[in-house]
Coordinates of C-alpha atoms in Angstrom, one line a residue:
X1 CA -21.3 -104.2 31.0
X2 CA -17.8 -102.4 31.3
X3 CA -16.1 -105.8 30.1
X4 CA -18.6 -106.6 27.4
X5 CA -18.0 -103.1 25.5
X6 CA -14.4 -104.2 25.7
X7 CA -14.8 -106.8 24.1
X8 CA -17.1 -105.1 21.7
X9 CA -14.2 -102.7 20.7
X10 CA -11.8 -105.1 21.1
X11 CA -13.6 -107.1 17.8
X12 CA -14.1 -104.2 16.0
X13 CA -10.2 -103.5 16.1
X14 CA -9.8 -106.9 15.2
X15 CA -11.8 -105.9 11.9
X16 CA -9.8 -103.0 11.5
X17 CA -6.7 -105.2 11.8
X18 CA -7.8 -107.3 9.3
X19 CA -8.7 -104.4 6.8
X20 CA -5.2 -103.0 7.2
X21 CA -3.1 -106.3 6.4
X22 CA -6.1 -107.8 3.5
X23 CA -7.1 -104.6 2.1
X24 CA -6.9 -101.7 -0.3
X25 CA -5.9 -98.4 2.2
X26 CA -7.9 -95.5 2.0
X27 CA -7.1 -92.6 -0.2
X28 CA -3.7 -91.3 0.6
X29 CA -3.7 -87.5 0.3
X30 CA -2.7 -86.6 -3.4
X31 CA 0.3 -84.5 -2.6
X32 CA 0.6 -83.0 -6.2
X33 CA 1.0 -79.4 -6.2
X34 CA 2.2 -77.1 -9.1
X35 CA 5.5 -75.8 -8.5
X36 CA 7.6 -74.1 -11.1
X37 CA 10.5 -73.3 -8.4
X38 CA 14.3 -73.7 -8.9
X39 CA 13.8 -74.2 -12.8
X40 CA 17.4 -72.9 -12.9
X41 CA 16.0 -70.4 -16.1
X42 CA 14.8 -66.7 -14.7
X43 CA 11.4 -65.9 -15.4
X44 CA 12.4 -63.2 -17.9
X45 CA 13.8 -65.5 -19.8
X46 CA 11.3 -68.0 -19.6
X47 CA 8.7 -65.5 -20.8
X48 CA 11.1 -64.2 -23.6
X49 CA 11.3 -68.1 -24.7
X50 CA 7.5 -68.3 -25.0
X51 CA 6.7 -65.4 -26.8
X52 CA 9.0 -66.1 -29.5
X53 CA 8.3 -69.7 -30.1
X54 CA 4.4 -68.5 -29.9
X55 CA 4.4 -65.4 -31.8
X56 CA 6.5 -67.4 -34.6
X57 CA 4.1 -70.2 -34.9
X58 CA 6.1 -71.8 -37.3
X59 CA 9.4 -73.2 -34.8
X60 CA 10.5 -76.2 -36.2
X61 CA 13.7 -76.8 -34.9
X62 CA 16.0 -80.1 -35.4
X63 CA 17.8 -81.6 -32.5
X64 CA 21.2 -81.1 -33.1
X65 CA 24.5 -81.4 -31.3
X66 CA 21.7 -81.8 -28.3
X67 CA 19.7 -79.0 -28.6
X68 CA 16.9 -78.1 -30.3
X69 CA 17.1 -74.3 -30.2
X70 CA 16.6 -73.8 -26.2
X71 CA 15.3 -77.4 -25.2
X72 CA 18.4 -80.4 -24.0
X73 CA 17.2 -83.5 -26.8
X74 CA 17.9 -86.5 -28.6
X75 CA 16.6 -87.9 -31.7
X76 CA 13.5 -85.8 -31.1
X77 CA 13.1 -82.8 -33.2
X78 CA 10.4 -79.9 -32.3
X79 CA 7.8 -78.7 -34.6
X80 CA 5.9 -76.2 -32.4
X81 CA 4.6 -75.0 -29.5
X82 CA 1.8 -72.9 -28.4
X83 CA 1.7 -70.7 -24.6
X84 CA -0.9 -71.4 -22.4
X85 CA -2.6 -68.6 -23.4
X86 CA -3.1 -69.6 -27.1
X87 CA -4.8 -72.4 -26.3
X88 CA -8.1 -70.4 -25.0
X89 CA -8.6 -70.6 -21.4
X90 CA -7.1 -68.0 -19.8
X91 CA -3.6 -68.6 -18.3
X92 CA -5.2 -71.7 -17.3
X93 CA -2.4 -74.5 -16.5
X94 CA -2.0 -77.8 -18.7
X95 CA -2.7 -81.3 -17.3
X96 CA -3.4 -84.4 -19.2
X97 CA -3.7 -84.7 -23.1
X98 CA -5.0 -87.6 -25.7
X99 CA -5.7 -87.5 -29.9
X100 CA -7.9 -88.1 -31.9
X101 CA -7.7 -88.4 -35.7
X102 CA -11.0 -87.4 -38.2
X103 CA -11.4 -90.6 -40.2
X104 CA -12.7 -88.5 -42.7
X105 CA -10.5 -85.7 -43.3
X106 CA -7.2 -87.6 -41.3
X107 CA -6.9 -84.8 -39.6
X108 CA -5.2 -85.0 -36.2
X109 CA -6.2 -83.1 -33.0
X110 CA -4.6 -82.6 -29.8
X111 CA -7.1 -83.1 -27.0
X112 CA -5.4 -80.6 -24.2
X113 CA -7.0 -80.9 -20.5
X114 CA -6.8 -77.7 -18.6
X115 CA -7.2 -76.4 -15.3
X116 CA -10.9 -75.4 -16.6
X117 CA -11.7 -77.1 -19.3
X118 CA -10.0 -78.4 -22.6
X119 CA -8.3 -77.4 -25.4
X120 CA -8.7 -78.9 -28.9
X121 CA -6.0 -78.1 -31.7
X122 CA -5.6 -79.3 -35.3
X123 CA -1.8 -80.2 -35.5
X124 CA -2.4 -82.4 -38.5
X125 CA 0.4 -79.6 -40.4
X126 CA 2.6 -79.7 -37.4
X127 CA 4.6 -76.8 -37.7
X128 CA 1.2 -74.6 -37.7
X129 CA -1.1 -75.6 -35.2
X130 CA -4.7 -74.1 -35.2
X131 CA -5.9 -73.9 -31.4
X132 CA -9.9 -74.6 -32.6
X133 CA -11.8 -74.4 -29.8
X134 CA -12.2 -74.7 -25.8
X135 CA -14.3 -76.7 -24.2
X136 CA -15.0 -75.0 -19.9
X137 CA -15.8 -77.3 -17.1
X138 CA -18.3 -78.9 -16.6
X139 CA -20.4 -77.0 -13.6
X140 CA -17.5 -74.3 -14.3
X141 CA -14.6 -75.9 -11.9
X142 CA -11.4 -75.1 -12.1
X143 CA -8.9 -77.5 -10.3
X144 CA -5.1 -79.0 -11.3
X145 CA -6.6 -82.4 -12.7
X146 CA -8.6 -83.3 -15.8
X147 CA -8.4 -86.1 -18.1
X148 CA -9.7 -87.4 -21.2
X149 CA -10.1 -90.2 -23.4
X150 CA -12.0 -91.2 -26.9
X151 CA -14.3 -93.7 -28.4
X152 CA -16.5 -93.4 -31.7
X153 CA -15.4 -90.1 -32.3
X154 CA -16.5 -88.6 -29.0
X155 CA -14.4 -87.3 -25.9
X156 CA -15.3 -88.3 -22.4
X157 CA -14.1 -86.1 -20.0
X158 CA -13.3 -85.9 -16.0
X159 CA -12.0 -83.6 -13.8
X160 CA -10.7 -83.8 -10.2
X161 CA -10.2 -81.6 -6.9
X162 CA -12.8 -79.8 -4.4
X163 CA -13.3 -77.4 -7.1
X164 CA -15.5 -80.2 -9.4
X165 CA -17.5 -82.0 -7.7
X166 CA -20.3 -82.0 -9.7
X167 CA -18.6 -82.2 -12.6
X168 CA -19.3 -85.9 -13.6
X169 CA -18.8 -87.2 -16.9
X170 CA -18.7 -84.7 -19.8
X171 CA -19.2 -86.0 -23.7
X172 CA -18.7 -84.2 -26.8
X173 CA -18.9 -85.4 -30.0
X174 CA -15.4 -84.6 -31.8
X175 CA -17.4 -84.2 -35.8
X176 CA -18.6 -81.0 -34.7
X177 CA -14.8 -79.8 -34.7
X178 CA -14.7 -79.9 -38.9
X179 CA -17.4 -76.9 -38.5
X180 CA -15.9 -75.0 -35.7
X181 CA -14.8 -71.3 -36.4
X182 CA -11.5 -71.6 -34.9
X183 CA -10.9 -69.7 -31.7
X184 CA -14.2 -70.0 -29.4
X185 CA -15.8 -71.8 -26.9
X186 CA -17.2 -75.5 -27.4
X187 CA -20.3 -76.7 -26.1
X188 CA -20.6 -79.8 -24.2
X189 CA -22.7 -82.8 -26.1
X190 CA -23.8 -84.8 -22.9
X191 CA -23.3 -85.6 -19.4
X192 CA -23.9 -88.0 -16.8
X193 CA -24.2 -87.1 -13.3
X194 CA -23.3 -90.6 -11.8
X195 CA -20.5 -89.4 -9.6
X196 CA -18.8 -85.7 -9.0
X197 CA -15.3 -85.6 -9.2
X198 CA -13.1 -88.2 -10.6
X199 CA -9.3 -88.6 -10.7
X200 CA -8.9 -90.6 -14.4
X201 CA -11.1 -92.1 -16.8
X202 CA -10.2 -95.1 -19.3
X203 CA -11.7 -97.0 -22.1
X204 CA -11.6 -100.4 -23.7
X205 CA -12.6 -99.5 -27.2
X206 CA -12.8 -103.2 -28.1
X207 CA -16.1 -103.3 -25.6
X208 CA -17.4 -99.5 -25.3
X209 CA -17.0 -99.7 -21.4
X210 CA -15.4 -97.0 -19.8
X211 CA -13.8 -96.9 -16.4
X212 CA -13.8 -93.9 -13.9
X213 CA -11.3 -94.2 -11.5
X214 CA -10.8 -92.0 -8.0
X215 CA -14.1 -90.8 -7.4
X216 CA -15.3 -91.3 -4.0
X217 CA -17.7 -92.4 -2.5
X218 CA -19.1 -93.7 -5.7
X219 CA -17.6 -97.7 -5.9
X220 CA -15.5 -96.3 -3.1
X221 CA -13.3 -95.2 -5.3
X222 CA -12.4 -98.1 -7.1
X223 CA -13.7 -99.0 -10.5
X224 CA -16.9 -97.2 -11.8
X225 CA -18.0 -98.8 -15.0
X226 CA -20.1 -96.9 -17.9
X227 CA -21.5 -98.3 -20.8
X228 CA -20.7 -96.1 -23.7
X229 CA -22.2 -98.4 -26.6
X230 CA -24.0 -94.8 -27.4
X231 CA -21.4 -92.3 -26.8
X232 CA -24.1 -89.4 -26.4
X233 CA -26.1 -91.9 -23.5
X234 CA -23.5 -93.1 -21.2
X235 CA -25.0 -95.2 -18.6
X236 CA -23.8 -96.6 -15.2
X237 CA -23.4 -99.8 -15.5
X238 CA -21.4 -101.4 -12.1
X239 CA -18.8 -101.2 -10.0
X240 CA -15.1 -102.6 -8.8
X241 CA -14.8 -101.7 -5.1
X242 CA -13.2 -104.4 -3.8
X243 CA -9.8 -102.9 -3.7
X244 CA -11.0 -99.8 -3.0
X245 CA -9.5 -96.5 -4.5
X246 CA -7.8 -96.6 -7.9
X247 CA -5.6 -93.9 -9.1
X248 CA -5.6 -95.0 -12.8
X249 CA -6.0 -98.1 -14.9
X250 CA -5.5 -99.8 -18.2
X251 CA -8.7 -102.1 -19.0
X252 CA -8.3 -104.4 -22.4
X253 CA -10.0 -107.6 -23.8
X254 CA -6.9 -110.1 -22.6
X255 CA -5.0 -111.4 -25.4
X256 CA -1.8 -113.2 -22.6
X257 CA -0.6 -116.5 -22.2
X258 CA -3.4 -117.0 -18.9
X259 CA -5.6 -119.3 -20.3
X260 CA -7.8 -119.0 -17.4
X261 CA -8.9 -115.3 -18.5
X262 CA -8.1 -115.2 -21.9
X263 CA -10.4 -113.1 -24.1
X264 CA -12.4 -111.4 -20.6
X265 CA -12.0 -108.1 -19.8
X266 CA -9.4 -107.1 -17.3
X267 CA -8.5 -104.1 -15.2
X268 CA -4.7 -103.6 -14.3
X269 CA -5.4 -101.0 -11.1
X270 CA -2.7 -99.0 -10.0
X271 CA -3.7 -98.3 -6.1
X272 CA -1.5 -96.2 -4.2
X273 CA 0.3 -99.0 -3.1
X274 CA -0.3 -102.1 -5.2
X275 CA -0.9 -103.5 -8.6
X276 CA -4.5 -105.0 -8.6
X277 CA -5.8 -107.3 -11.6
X278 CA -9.8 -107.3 -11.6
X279 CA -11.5 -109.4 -14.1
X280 CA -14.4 -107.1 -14.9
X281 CA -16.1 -109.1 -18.0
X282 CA -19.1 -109.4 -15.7
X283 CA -20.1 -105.8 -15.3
X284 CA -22.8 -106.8 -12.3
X285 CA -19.8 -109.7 -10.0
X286 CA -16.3 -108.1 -11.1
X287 CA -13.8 -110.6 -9.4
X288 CA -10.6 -109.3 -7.6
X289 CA -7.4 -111.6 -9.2
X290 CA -4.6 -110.7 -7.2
X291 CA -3.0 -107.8 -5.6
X292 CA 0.5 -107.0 -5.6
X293 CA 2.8 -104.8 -3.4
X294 CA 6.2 -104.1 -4.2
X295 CA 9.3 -103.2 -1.9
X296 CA 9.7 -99.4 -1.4
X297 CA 5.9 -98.2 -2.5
X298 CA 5.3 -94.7 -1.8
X299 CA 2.7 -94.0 -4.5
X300 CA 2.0 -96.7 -7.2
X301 CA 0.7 -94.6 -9.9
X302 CA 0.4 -95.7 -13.5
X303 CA 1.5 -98.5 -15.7
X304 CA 0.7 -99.8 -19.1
X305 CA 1.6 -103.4 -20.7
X306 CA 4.3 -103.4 -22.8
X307 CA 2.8 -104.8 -25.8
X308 CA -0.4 -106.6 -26.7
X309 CA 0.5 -109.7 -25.8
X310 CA -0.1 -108.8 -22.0
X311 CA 2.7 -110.6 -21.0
X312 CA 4.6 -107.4 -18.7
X313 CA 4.0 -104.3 -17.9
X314 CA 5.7 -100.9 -16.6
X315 CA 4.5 -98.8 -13.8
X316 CA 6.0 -95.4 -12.3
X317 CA 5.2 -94.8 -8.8
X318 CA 5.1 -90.9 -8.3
X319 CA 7.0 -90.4 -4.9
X320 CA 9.6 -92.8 -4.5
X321 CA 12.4 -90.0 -6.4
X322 CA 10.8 -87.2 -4.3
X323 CA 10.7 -89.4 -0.8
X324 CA 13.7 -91.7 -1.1
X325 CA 15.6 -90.0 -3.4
X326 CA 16.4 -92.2 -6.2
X327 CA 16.9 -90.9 -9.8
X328 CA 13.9 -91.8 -12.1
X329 CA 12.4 -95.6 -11.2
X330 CA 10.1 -97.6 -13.7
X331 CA 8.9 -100.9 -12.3
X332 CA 9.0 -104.1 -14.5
X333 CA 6.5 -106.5 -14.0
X334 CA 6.0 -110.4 -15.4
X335 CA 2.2 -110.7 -15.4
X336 CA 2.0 -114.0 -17.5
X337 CA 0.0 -115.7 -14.5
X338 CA -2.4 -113.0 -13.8
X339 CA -3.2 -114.7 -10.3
X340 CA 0.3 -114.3 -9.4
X341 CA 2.5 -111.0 -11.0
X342 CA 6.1 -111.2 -10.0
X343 CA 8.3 -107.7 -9.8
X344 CA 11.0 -108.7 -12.3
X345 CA 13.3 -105.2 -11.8
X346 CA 13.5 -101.6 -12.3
X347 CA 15.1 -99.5 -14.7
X348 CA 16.8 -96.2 -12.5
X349 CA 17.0 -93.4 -15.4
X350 CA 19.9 -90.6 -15.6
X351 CA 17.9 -88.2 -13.7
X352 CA 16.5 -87.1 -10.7
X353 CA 13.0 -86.4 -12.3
X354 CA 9.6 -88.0 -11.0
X355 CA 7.7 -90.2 -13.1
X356 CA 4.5 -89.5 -14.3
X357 CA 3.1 -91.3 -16.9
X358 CA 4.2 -93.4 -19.5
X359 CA 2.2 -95.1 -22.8
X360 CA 3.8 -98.3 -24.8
X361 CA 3.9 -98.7 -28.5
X362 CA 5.8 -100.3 -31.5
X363 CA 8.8 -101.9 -28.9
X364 CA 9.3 -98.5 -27.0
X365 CA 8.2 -96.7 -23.8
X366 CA 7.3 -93.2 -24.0
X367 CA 7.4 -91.6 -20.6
X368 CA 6.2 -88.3 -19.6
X369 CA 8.7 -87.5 -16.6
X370 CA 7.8 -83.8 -15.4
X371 CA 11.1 -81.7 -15.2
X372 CA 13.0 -84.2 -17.5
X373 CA 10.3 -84.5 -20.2
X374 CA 9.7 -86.8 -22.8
X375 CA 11.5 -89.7 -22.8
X376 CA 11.7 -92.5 -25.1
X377 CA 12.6 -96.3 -23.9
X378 CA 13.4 -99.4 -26.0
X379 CA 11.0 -102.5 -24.4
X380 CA 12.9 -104.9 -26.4
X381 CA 14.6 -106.8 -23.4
X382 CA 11.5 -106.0 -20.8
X383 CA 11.2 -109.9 -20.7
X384 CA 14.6 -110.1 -19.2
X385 CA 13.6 -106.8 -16.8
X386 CA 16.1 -104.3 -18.7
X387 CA 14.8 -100.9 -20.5
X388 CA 17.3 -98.9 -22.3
X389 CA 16.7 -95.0 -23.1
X390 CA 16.6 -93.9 -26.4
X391 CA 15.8 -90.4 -27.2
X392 CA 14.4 -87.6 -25.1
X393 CA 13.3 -83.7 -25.4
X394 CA 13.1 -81.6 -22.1
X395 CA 10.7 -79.0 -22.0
X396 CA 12.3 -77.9 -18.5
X397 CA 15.7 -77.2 -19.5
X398 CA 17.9 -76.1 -16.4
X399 CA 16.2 -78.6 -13.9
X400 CA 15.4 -82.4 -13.4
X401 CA 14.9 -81.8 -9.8
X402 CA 11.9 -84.1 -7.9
X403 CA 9.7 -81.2 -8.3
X404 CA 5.8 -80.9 -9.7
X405 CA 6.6 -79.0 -12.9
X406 CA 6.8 -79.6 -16.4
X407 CA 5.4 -82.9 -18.8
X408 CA 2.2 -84.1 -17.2
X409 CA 2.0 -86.3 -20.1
X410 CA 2.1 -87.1 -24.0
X411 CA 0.1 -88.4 -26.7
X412 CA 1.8 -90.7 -28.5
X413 CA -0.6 -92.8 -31.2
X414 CA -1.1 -90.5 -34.2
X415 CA -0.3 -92.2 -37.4
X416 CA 2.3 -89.5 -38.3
X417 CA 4.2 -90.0 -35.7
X418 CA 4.1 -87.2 -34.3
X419 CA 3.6 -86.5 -30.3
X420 CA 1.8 -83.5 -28.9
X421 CA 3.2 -83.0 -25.3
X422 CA 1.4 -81.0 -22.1
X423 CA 3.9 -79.1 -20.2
X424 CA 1.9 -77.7 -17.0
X425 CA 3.0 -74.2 -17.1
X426 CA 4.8 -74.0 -20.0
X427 CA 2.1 -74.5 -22.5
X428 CA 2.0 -77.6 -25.6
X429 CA 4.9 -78.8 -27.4
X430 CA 4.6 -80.8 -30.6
X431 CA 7.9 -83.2 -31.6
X432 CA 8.7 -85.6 -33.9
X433 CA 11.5 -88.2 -32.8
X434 CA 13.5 -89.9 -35.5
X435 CA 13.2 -93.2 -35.8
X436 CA 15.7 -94.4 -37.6
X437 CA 18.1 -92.7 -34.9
X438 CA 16.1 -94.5 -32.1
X439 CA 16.4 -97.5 -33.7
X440 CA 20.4 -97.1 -34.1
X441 CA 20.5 -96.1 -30.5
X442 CA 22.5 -92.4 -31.9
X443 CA 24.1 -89.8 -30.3
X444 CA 24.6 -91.7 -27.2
X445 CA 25.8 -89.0 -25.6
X446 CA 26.1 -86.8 -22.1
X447 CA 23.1 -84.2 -22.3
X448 CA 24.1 -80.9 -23.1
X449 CA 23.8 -77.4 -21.1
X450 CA 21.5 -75.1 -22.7
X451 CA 21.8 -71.7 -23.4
X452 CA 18.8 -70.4 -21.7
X453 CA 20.8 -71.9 -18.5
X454 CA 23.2 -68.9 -18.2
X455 CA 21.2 -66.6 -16.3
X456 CA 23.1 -66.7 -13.3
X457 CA 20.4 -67.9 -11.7
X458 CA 21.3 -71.2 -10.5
X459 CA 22.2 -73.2 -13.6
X460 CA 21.9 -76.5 -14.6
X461 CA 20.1 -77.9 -11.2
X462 CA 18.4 -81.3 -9.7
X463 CA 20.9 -83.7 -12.2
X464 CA 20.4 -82.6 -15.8
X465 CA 23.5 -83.4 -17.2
X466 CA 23.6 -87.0 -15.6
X467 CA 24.2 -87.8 -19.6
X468 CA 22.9 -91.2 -21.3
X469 CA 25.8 -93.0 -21.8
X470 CA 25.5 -96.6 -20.3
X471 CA 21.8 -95.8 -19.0
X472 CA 20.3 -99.2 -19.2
X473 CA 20.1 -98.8 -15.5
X474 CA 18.3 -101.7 -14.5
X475 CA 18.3 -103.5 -10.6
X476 CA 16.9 -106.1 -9.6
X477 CA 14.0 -106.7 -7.0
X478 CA 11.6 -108.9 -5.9
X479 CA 7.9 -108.9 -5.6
X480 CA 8.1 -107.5 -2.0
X481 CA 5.3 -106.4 0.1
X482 CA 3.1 -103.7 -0.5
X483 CA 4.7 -100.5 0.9
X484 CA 3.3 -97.1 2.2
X485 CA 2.2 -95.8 5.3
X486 CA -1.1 -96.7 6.8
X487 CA -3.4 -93.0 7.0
X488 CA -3.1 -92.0 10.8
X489 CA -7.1 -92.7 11.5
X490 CA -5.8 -96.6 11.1
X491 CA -2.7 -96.0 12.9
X492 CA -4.4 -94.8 15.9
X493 CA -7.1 -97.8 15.8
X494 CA -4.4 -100.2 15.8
X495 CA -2.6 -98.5 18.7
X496 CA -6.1 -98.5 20.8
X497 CA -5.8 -102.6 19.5
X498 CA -2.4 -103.4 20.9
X499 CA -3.8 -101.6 24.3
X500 CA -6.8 -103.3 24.4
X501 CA -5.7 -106.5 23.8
X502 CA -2.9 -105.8 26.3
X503 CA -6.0 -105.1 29.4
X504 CA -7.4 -108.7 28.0
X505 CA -4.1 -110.5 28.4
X506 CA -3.0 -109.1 31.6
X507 CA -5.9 -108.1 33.7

């Protein structure tokens, strides 16, 4: 009987073997925790920076000679800003932020995800923004993750940590904003209870199907698909779990040079420690394409394609400058045979900063890098696996340390061109870059000290004045195998494997 249950054991770690080699790992712990330490800039000072630029209103300030008033920049020019606490809310901290734009009016809003809720604000005159309204929490959760996307004039809205999980899906129907008496508290339009907490949403407007990502159990994790034909009556409609959790995802109607899938709906997943392509045109038998690791994973984050020809895409991984510490890593990939993506390179930026998230358009990157900011990338050479940095504005300005403070992320699609930006605890900055400068690749230049750096209170710190001169900063790298560290529950099955299996040889 003794021998059997051996053997019994000695099977099921065989399975667990086999999980750990084939497929997805569990959820590593999210290690993101705010932390606004070592900025190099006293807190006085900090304060006295916010009050003026908020109690003003109207701060426009050019980028010149490498400033723009406090903030180290290039070819970016800041309109305005606006605390925390003008954007309703409380003292609440920023997270992630998208746009929308009033096809009736043109009007442009800034969608702002909170700590406990979200912010909406006109910016369409961008030197006066008008903070409109603030949606709380679905359930009333407050927690350091929220996101958001639109489609058909509504905003569909998720929130992460212990602190929502019953928070689900939360709609509202962005028309109701033209009636709004600026200043008070939204109401939520819908909601669907499908699953609590979730890490990221995203949408394929070309279908109406939207994709919850990171909300366990539910599709363990994975791919949780809604059917948003009618925005205000979301419905589940299926699930990718085959991979299992995914942190975030881009999802569009292929448009590449795979004949095998073009014009079906794919899902590039970004899970922990792979790339994973799902063909998802079948809501009820998605189909796994291919899963890719990469040498020196430590937390494969978030990627977009290049351009719409689906032909490469970028991804940050979040912990590789905090873990190995490398200066800022974006990973280049050739997808052009879906079934088999190749790592082409990586572009190392000037700074120390980790990478959060970044957003493709027109030929350039825009990547939202926490304590080094915005910064802008030309794609031109992406084919060849070479980036080359353009322009940038720093919201931190005395640090670009590996630390979890500053641009969460940026919103980059409004037809003016303008880009509203979520710093975590500093509040929301709205820039303008100048193209014609980006194009011309000007002031080329090393990044200058600012002002508000003088406090005797440790200076320029973590690598901001690497400079930009010669940045293209590219090295190359194979496809590799998927990195990361196996969660200890699986290291300790394996262990009770390698013993077992040891009793079976040798007794």
């Amino acid at each position: 009987m003794k021998a059997n249950f051996q053997s019994v054991v000695f099977f099921v770690c065989l399975l667990l073997l086999a999980f750990s080699v084939d497929a997805h790992s569990p959820m590593f712990p999210d290690t993101f925790k705010y932390d606004d330490s070592n900025e190099g800039i006293s807190p006085a000072s900090k304060k006295l920076i916010q009050a003026k630029n908020s109690s003003a209103k109207r701060v426009a300030t050019p980028c010149v000679d490498g400033l723009a008033g406090d903030y180290p920049c290039r070819n970016i020019d800041l309109q305005s800003f606006l605390a925390p606490g003008d954007l309703g809310g409380g003292s609440a901290g920023l997270n992630d932020i998208w746009g929308w734009t009033d096809i009736t009016s043109g009007n442009e809003i800034a969608i702002v995800g909170r700590e406990n809720g979200t912010s909406f604000v006109d910016i369409t005159d961008s030197e006066n923004p008008v903070f409109l309204g603030f949606l709380p929490s679905h359930g009333g959760g407050s927690d350091s993750w929220r996101d958001i996307k639109i489609y058909q004039d509504h905003a569909f809205i998720v929130a992460d940590g212990s602190n929502n999980n019953n928070h689900g899906l939360q709609v509202y129907d962005l028309t109701q904003l033209a009636d709004v008496t600026p200043g008070g508290d939204l109401t939520e339009t819908a909601h669907l209870d499908a699953f609590g907490a979730a890490h990221n949403i995203v949408i394929n407007e070309d279908t109406g199907f939207a994709y919850v990502t990171g909300a366990p159990p539910d599709c363990s994790g994975g791919l949780l698909m809604v059917d948003i034909s009618s925005p205000a009556s979301p419905e589940f409609a299926g699930c990718f779990a085959g991979d299992g959790y995914t942190h975030d995802a881009q999802c569009v109607t292929y448009q590449g040079p795979d004949a095998d899938y073009f014009d079906n709906e794919i899902c590039v997943a970004y899970n922990e420690d792979t790339v994973t392509i799902a063909d998802v045109t079948d809501k009820q038998n998605p189909v796994q394409i291919s899963r890719t690791g990469y040498q020196g994973a430590q937390y494969t984050h978030q990627g977009w394609f290049v351009s719409e020809n689906h032909s490469y895409l970028l991804m940050n991984d979040e912990l590789d400058e905090r873990d190995d510490n490398i200066n800022t890593t974006t990973h280049i990939f050739d997808v052009r045979d879906l079934d088999a993506p190749v790592k082409l390179s990586s572009y190392v930026g000037p700074t120390a900063a980790i990478d959060h998230n970044l957003y493709t358009k027109d030929g350039l990157v825009y990547q939202s890098n926490y304590r080094s900011g915005l910064r802008i990338l030309s794609s031109d050479n992406a084919d060849t696996g070479s980036l080359q940095e353009r322009a940038y504005f720093d919201t931190i300005p005395c640090s670009a340390s590996a630390q979890f403070s500053g641009v969460w992320s940026s919103y980059v699609y409004f037809a003016s061109g303008n880009i509203a930006v979520s710093d975590i605890g500093t509040g929301l900055f709205i820039v303008r870059p100048d193209d014609n400068a980006i194009a011309s690749n000007a002031n080329n230049v090393a990044t200058v000290t600012s002002p508000a750096c003088n406090t005797g209170t440790g200076g320029n710190t973590g690598g901001n004045t690497g400079g930009n001169t010669g940045n293209t900063g590219n090295t190359s790298g194979g496809s590799g195998g998927g990195g990361g560290v196996l969660p200890l529950w699986q290291l300790l099955g394996l262990g009770l494997c390698i013993l077992l299996g040891a009793r079976r040889l040798y007794r």
